[in-house]
Coordinates of C-alpha atoms and ligand atoms in Angstrom, one line a residue:
M1 CA 94.3 117.9 125.6
R2 CA 90.1 119.0 125.0
H3 CA 88.7 116.1 123.8
L4 CA 90.0 113.5 122.5
L5 CA 89.5 112.6 118.6
G6 CA 91.9 110.3 117.4
L7 CA 95.4 109.4 117.6
Q8 CA 97.0 110.9 114.2
N9 CA 99.0 113.7 115.3
M10 CA 99.3 112.3 118.9
P11 CA 101.8 113.1 120.6
A12 CA 104.0 109.5 122.0
A13 CA 104.3 111.8 125.5
E14 CA 101.0 112.1 125.4
L15 CA 99.7 108.4 124.0
Q16 CA 102.3 107.6 126.6
M17 CA 100.9 109.6 129.4
L18 CA 97.6 107.9 128.6
L19 CA 99.0 104.6 128.1
D20 CA 100.3 105.0 131.8
T21 CA 97.0 106.8 133.2
A22 CA 94.4 103.5 132.4
L23 CA 97.3 101.1 133.8
A24 CA 97.3 103.1 137.3
F25 CA 93.8 102.2 137.0
R26 CA 93.7 99.0 135.5
E27 CA 93.8 97.0 139.1
I28 CA 90.5 99.0 140.1
V29 CA 88.7 97.4 137.1
D30 CA 89.7 94.5 139.2
R31 CA 88.6 95.0 142.3
P32 CA 86.1 93.1 144.5
V33 CA 84.4 96.8 145.1
K34 CA 84.9 98.6 141.9
K35 CA 84.7 102.1 143.0
V36 CA 86.3 105.2 143.0
P37 CA 85.3 108.8 144.1
T38 CA 87.8 110.5 141.1
L39 CA 85.0 111.8 139.1
R40 CA 81.6 112.3 142.1
G41 CA 79.7 115.1 140.4
K42 CA 80.3 114.7 136.9
A43 CA 77.8 113.2 133.8
V44 CA 79.4 111.6 131.2
I45 CA 76.6 110.4 128.5
T46 CA 77.6 108.4 125.8
L47 CA 75.6 109.2 122.3
F48 CA 75.9 106.0 120.3
Y49 CA 74.2 105.9 116.4
E50 CA 75.8 103.3 115.7
N51 CA 75.7 99.6 117.4
S52 CA 78.1 98.9 120.4
T53 CA 78.1 96.6 123.1
R54 CA 82.1 96.2 124.2
T55 CA 82.5 100.5 123.7
R56 CA 79.5 101.6 125.2
T57 CA 78.8 99.3 128.2
S58 CA 82.7 99.9 129.0
F59 CA 82.7 103.6 128.9
E60 CA 79.5 103.6 131.1
M61 CA 81.7 101.1 133.4
A62 CA 84.5 103.6 133.9
A63 CA 82.7 106.5 134.2
K64 CA 80.4 104.7 137.1
I65 CA 83.7 103.3 138.5
M66 CA 84.5 106.3 139.0
S67 CA 81.9 107.7 140.0
A68 CA 80.3 109.8 137.4
E69 CA 76.7 109.4 136.0
A70 CA 77.0 107.7 133.3
I71 CA 73.7 108.4 130.4
N72 CA 73.1 106.6 127.6
I73 CA 71.1 108.4 125.0
A74 CA 69.7 105.2 123.0
V75 CA 69.1 107.0 119.6
G76 CA 66.6 104.8 118.3
Q77 CA 64.3 106.2 121.0
S78 CA 65.3 109.1 121.3
S79 CA 64.4 112.9 119.8
V80 CA 66.7 111.7 116.5
A81 CA 63.9 109.1 115.3
K82 CA 61.8 112.6 115.4
G83 CA 64.3 114.4 113.1
E84 CA 66.4 116.4 115.0
S85 CA 69.8 116.9 113.6
L86 CA 73.2 115.7 114.9
K87 CA 73.5 119.5 116.0
D88 CA 70.5 120.1 117.8
T89 CA 71.2 116.6 119.7
L90 CA 74.7 118.2 120.7
Q91 CA 73.7 120.9 122.2
T92 CA 70.6 119.8 123.8
L93 CA 72.7 117.4 126.1
Q94 CA 75.1 120.2 126.9
A95 CA 72.2 122.3 127.9
L96 CA 71.3 119.0 129.9
K97 CA 74.7 119.5 131.5
A98 CA 76.7 116.7 130.4
D99 CA 80.2 117.6 131.0
C100 CA 81.4 114.9 128.6
V101 CA 79.9 114.1 125.6
V102 CA 81.0 109.8 124.2
I103 CA 79.8 110.0 120.0
R104 CA 80.0 107.1 117.8
H105 CA 78.1 108.0 114.4
P106 CA 78.9 106.4 111.1
M107 CA 80.0 109.4 109.4
S108 CA 83.9 110.3 109.7
G109 CA 84.2 113.6 111.2
A110 CA 81.2 113.7 113.2
A111 CA 83.2 113.7 116.4
H112 CA 85.4 116.5 115.3
F113 CA 81.9 118.0 114.6
A114 CA 80.9 117.6 117.4
A115 CA 84.2 118.5 119.1
N116 CA 83.4 122.4 117.1
T117 CA 79.9 122.0 118.4
L118 CA 80.6 121.8 122.2
H119 CA 82.0 123.9 124.6
V120 CA 82.9 120.2 126.8
P121 CA 84.9 118.0 126.2
V122 CA 84.4 115.2 123.1
I123 CA 85.5 111.2 123.4
N124 CA 85.8 110.0 119.7
A125 CA 83.9 106.1 120.6
G126 CA 84.0 105.3 116.5
D127 CA 83.7 107.9 113.0
G128 CA 82.4 105.8 110.2
R129 CA 86.2 104.4 108.8
H130 CA 88.0 107.3 110.1
E131 CA 89.4 106.7 114.0
H132 CA 88.0 104.7 116.9
P133 CA 91.3 105.8 119.3
T134 CA 90.3 104.1 122.8
Q135 CA 90.3 100.8 120.8
G136 CA 93.7 101.5 119.6
L137 CA 94.9 102.8 123.3
L138 CA 93.7 100.0 124.7
D139 CA 95.5 97.4 121.9
M140 CA 98.2 99.4 122.5
L141 CA 98.1 98.3 126.1
T142 CA 97.5 94.7 125.7
I143 CA 100.6 94.7 123.9
R144 CA 102.6 96.1 125.9
Q145 CA 101.7 94.3 128.5
V146 CA 102.3 91.2 127.0
K147 CA 105.3 92.0 125.5
G148 CA 106.9 94.7 127.5
D149 CA 107.5 97.7 125.0
L150 CA 105.4 98.3 121.8
A151 CA 108.9 100.2 120.0
G152 CA 110.5 97.2 117.3
T153 CA 107.4 95.1 118.4
V154 CA 105.8 94.3 114.5
V155 CA 102.2 93.9 114.2
A156 CA 99.8 92.7 111.4
I157 CA 96.4 94.1 111.3
V158 CA 94.7 91.6 109.0
G159 CA 91.5 92.1 106.7
D160 CA 89.3 94.2 105.8
I161 CA 91.5 97.7 106.9
T162 CA 89.7 100.1 104.4
H163 CA 86.3 100.4 106.8
S164 CA 88.0 99.7 109.7
R165 CA 88.6 102.8 111.9
V166 CA 90.6 100.4 114.5
A167 CA 92.8 99.9 111.9
R168 CA 93.6 104.0 111.4
S169 CA 93.7 103.9 115.2
N170 CA 95.8 101.1 115.3
I171 CA 98.5 102.6 112.8
W172 CA 99.1 106.5 113.8
G173 CA 99.1 104.9 117.6
L174 CA 101.5 102.0 117.0
T175 CA 104.3 103.7 114.6
T176 CA 104.6 106.5 117.1
M177 CA 105.3 104.6 119.6
G178 CA 107.7 102.7 117.4
A179 CA 106.3 99.8 116.6
T180 CA 106.5 98.7 113.1
V181 CA 103.1 98.2 111.5
R182 CA 102.2 95.8 108.0
L183 CA 98.7 96.3 106.9
V184 CA 97.2 92.2 105.2
G185 CA 94.6 92.1 103.5
P186 CA 93.3 91.6 99.3
T187 CA 93.7 94.8 97.4
T188 CA 89.7 94.8 97.9
L189 CA 89.7 95.8 101.0
M190 CA 93.1 98.2 101.3
P191 CA 92.8 101.8 101.3
N192 CA 93.6 104.0 98.5
D193 CA 96.5 105.5 100.4
A194 CA 97.6 103.0 102.1
H195 CA 101.3 103.8 99.9
H196 CA 101.2 107.2 102.1
L197 CA 100.7 105.2 105.2
P198 CA 104.0 104.6 107.7
V199 CA 103.1 101.1 106.9
T200 CA 104.1 98.3 104.3
V201 CA 100.9 96.2 102.1
H202 CA 100.7 92.6 101.7
T203 CA 98.5 91.2 100.0
N204 CA 99.8 87.8 100.7
L205 CA 98.7 86.4 104.8
A206 CA 102.4 84.0 105.1
E207 CA 104.1 86.7 103.5
G208 CA 102.7 89.4 105.9
L209 CA 102.4 87.2 108.8
E210 CA 106.0 85.9 108.7
G211 CA 108.1 87.2 111.8
A212 CA 105.0 89.3 113.7
D213 CA 104.8 89.0 117.0
V214 CA 100.9 90.5 117.0
V215 CA 98.5 89.7 115.1
N216 CA 95.1 92.5 115.1
V217 CA 92.1 91.2 113.0
L218 CA 89.6 92.8 112.0
R219 CA 86.1 92.2 111.4
L220 CA 84.9 92.4 107.9
Q221 CA 82.8 95.6 107.7
T222 CA 80.4 94.0 105.4
E223 CA 77.6 96.5 107.1
R224 CA 80.4 99.6 105.1
Q225 CA 81.2 97.6 102.3
E226 CA 79.2 97.7 98.8
S227 CA 78.7 94.3 97.5
G228 CA 81.6 92.5 95.0
L229 CA 84.0 93.7 96.8
L230 CA 84.4 89.6 98.2
P231 CA 84.3 86.7 95.8
S232 CA 82.7 85.0 98.9
L233 CA 83.2 84.4 102.7
R234 CA 84.8 81.1 102.5
E235 CA 87.6 82.3 100.1
Y236 CA 88.1 84.7 102.0
S237 CA 87.8 82.7 105.4
R238 CA 90.6 80.4 103.2
L239 CA 93.3 82.9 101.6
F240 CA 92.9 85.5 105.2
G241 CA 91.1 83.6 107.8
I242 CA 93.2 84.0 111.0
N243 CA 93.7 79.8 112.5
H244 CA 95.9 77.3 113.8
T245 CA 97.8 76.5 110.1
S246 CA 98.1 80.8 109.1
L247 CA 98.8 81.2 112.4
A248 CA 102.4 79.2 111.9
N249 CA 104.3 81.9 109.9
A250 CA 104.3 84.6 112.8
K251 CA 106.6 84.2 115.4
P252 CA 105.9 81.0 118.2
D253 CA 104.9 83.7 121.1
V254 CA 102.5 85.6 119.2
L255 CA 99.4 87.7 120.3
V256 CA 96.3 87.4 118.3
L257 CA 94.0 90.9 119.1
H258 CA 90.4 91.1 117.8
P259 CA 88.6 94.0 118.7
G260 CA 84.8 92.0 118.5
P261 CA 82.7 91.8 117.5
M262 CA 84.5 88.6 115.9
N263 CA 82.7 86.3 113.1
R264 CA 84.0 82.8 114.2
G265 CA 85.1 81.1 111.2
V266 CA 85.4 84.2 108.8
E267 CA 88.8 85.9 109.8
I268 CA 88.9 83.9 112.7
S269 CA 88.8 80.3 113.6
A270 CA 87.0 79.3 116.9
D271 CA 90.2 77.4 117.8
V272 CA 92.1 80.5 117.7
A273 CA 89.6 82.9 119.5
D274 CA 89.4 79.9 122.5
G275 CA 92.9 80.3 122.8
K276 CA 93.2 76.5 122.3
Y277 CA 96.7 74.6 121.1
G278 CA 98.4 77.4 123.2
V279 CA 97.6 80.8 120.8
N280 CA 97.7 83.4 123.3
C281 CA 94.1 84.9 121.8
A282 CA 94.1 88.6 124.3
V283 CA 90.6 89.4 123.6
E284 CA 89.1 89.0 126.9
E285 CA 91.8 91.4 128.3
Q286 CA 91.3 93.4 125.6
I287 CA 87.8 94.0 126.9
S288 CA 89.0 94.2 130.4
N289 CA 91.5 97.0 129.3
G290 CA 89.0 99.6 127.0
I291 CA 87.4 99.9 131.1
A292 CA 91.1 101.0 132.3
V293 CA 91.7 102.9 129.0
R294 CA 88.3 104.7 128.9
M295 CA 88.4 105.7 132.7
A296 CA 92.2 107.4 131.6
A297 CA 90.8 108.7 129.0
L298 CA 87.4 110.6 131.0
Y299 CA 90.0 111.4 134.3
T300 CA 92.1 113.3 131.3
L301 CA 89.3 115.0 129.9
M302 CA 87.3 115.8 133.4
G303 CA 89.6 115.9 136.2
A304 CA 93.1 115.5 136.2
N305 CA 93.5 118.4 138.5
L306 CA 92.4 115.6 140.4
P307 CA 94.2 112.8 142.7
P308 CA 93.9 109.7 140.0
V309 CA 93.3 106.8 142.0
V310 CA 91.8 107.1 145.5
D311 CA 90.8 104.0 147.3
A312 CA 86.9 103.3 147.5
Ligands
NCD401 C1 84.9 97.5 116.1 C2 84.5 99.4 115.7 O1 83.1 99.1 116.1 O2 84.6 99.8 115.3 N1 84.3 97.4 117.2 C3 84.9 97.8 118.7 O3 84.2 99.0 119.1 N2 85.0 97.2 119.4 C4 85.3 97.0 115.4 C5 84.1 96.6 114.2 O4 83.0 96.7 114.7 O5 84.4 95.5 113.6

């Protein structure tokens, strides 16, 4: 593996290897002293052209736990603000001796462009509405932890599918591992190619949740939407909001996921988000698993010839 750009076309054996590696690293994240020397001397540069709390910080944590240097480019304070092109910015990072570049960009395909431009490994931290592979992997790791196996699991992805790179990475990763994926949401938020994807499509929430093992709730990506896709947020919430009542259609032990950031009261109720009434909502576990998945990605691309788990 030279880059991690997406989960589409990734063979099951590679997905399995990344998930197993993440699981091996997961325990280090909970140690009181979170430090192993695995990637000592390596430099990871994160280049984020879109906002991020979880993804950027967990890449930085992952690099630092493995003793790599983690350098974040704040795009607003960089020469990008002076008009520097993406290509020149990337080449600058390479000349600065980055050993790995982690990129988030609003343009679908930006990570592939970076991979074609650079000689160092590139990790896609979200490109437009295309893919967000480490989020897909951390969702899969969380499901595997709770449900034991991905094969045979029924996962309903609910909400703004068309603008969601999380949905696409989930679809490819989960179906390759033998899970059944349902897309649930209003027709206006379904991708045009939904019927060519390895999924079933549901425009009725109760029907889409019927017997689901996992509900992955998506944020309404208002920054990527044209106006007129939804009559109102209140109507969206009434028809597609995940709350205690709508969840009754899923399996009693349903696992609820959300990639964050959450719009409480829009796509997910505060009660469900906080795991009230016995709901198994794994939002915080997803975030912690995200560190382990990003450690696995960095290790696989930069240090796979080194021993994976070494005590501090
Ligand atoms: C997601 C993203 O940026 O694609 N967030 C994340 O990485 N945790 C989902 C979102 O922004 O809604």
